Short mmCIF file of C-alpha atoms in Angstrom, two decimals:
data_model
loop_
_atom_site.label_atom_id
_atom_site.label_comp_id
_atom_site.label_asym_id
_atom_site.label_seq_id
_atom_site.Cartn_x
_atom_site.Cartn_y
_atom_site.Cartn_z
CA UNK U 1 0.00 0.00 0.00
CA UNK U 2 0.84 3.51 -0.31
CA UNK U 3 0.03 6.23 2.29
CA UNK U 4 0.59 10.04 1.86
CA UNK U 5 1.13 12.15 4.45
CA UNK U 6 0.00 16.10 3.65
CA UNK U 7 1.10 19.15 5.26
CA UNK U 8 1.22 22.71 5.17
CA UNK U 9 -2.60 23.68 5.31
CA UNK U 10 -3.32 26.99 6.87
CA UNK U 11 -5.48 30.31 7.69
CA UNK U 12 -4.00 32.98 5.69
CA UNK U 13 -5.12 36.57 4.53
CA UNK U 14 -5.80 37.34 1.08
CA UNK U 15 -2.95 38.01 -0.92
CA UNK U 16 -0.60 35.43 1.17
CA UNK U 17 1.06 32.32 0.32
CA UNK U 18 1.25 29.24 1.53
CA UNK U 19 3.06 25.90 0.65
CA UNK U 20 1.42 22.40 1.24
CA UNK U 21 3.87 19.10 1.03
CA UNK U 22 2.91 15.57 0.56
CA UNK U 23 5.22 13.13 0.82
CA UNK U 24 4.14 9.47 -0.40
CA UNK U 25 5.56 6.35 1.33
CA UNK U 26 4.77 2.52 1.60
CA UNK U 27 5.42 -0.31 -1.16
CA UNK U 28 6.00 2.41 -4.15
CA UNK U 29 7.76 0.90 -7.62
CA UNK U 30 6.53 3.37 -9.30
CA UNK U 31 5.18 6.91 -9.55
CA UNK U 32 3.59 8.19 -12.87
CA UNK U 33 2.21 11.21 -11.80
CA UNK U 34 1.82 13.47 -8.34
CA UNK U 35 -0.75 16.30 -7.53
CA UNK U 36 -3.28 18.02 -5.84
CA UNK U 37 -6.89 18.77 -5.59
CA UNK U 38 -9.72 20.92 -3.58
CA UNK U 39 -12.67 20.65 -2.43
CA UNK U 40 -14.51 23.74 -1.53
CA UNK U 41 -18.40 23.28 0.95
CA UNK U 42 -21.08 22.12 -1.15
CA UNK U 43 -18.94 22.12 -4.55
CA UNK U 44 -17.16 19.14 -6.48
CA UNK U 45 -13.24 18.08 -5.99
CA UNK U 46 -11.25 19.46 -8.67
CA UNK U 47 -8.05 19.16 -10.04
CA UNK U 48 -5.66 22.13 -8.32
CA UNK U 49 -2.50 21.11 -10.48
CA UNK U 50 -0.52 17.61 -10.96
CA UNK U 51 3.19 17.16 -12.32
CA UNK U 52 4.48 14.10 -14.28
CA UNK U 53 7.26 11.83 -13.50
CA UNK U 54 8.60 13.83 -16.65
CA UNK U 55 8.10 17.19 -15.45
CA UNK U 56 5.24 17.89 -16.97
CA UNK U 57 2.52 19.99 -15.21
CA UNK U 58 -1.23 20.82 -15.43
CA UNK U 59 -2.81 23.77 -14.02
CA UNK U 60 -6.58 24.42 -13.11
CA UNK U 61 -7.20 27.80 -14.99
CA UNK U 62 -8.32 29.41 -11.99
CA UNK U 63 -4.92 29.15 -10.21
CA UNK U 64 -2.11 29.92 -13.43
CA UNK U 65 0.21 32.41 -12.64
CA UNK U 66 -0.28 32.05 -8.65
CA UNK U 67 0.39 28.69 -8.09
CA UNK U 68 3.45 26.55 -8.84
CA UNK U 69 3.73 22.72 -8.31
CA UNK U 70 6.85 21.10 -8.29
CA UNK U 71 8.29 17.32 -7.03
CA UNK U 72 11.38 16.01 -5.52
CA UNK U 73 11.81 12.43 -6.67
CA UNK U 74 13.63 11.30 -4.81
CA UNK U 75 12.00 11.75 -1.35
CA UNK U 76 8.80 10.97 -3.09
CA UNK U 77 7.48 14.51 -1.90
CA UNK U 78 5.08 17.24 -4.28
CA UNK U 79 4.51 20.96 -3.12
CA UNK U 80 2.18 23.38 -4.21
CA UNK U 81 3.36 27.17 -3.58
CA UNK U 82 0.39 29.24 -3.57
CA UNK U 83 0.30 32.78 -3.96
CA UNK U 84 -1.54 35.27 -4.32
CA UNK U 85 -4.37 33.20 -2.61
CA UNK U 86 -7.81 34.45 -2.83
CA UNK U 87 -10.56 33.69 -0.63
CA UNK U 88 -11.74 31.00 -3.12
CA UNK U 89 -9.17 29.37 -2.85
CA UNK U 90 -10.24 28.39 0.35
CA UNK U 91 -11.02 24.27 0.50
CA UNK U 92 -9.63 21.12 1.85
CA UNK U 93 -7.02 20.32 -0.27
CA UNK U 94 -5.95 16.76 -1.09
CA UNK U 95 -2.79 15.20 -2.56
CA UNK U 96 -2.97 12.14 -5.29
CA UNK U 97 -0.74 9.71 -6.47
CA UNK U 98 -1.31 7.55 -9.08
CA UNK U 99 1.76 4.86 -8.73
CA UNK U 100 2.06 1.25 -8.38
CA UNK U 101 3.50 -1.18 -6.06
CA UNK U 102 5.09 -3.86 -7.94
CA UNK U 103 6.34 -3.95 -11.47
CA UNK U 104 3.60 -6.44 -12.22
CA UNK U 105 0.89 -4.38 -10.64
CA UNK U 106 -1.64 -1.85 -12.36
CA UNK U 107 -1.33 2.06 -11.73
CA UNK U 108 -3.54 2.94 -8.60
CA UNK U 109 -4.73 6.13 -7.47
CA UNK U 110 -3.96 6.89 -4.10
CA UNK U 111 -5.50 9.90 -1.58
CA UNK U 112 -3.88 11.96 1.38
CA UNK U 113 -6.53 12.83 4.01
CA UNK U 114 -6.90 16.47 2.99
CA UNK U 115 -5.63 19.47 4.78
CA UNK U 116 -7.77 22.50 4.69
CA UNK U 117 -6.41 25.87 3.26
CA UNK U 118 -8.81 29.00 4.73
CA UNK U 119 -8.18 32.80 3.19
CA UNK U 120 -9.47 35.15 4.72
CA UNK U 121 -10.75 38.73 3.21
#
């Protein structure tokens, strides 16, 4: 199995940054693909901004040009600066990995237990 352990979640003021880390350990062969996610009261989980084993990223439209995600391979770790944060940005935000555990095994998606990011106006 895979756990992830996130961190980093705060109450901030509008305009202020924050970083959130989420480091991924267990039985890991493989990681395809690390990133991050919201969920807001009464709205849908969506996609914040992920990052390839390759280095390639994806950014929800709403946070381009304020966030930046980047990995560390190595330690099997993905942050999320945030800047610029907005009260909408407020949510419980959750880290995925998709990876798999054995070279035999099928790609799995695996979830962090949120941590929740508040701005305030």
């Amino acid at each position: 199995q895979v756990q992830l352990v996130e961190s980093g979640g705060d109450l901030v003021q509008a305009g202020g940054s924050l970083r959130l880390s989420c480091t991924a350990s267990g039985s890991i062969f493989s990681i395809v693909s690390m990133g991050w996610y919201r969920q807001a009261p009464g709205k849908q989980r969506e996609l914040v901004a992920a990052i390839a084993s390759g280095g390639s990223t994806d950014y929800a439209d709403s946070v381009k040009g304020r966030f930046t995600i980047s990995r560390d391979n190595a330690k099997n770790t993905v942050y999320v600066q945030m800047t610029s944060l907005k009260p909408e940005d407020t949510a419980v935000y959750y880290c995925k990995v998709i990876a798999k555990t054995a070279w035999h095994s099928s790609f799995k998606d695996y979830w962090g237990q949120g941590t929740q990011v508040t701005v305030s106006s």
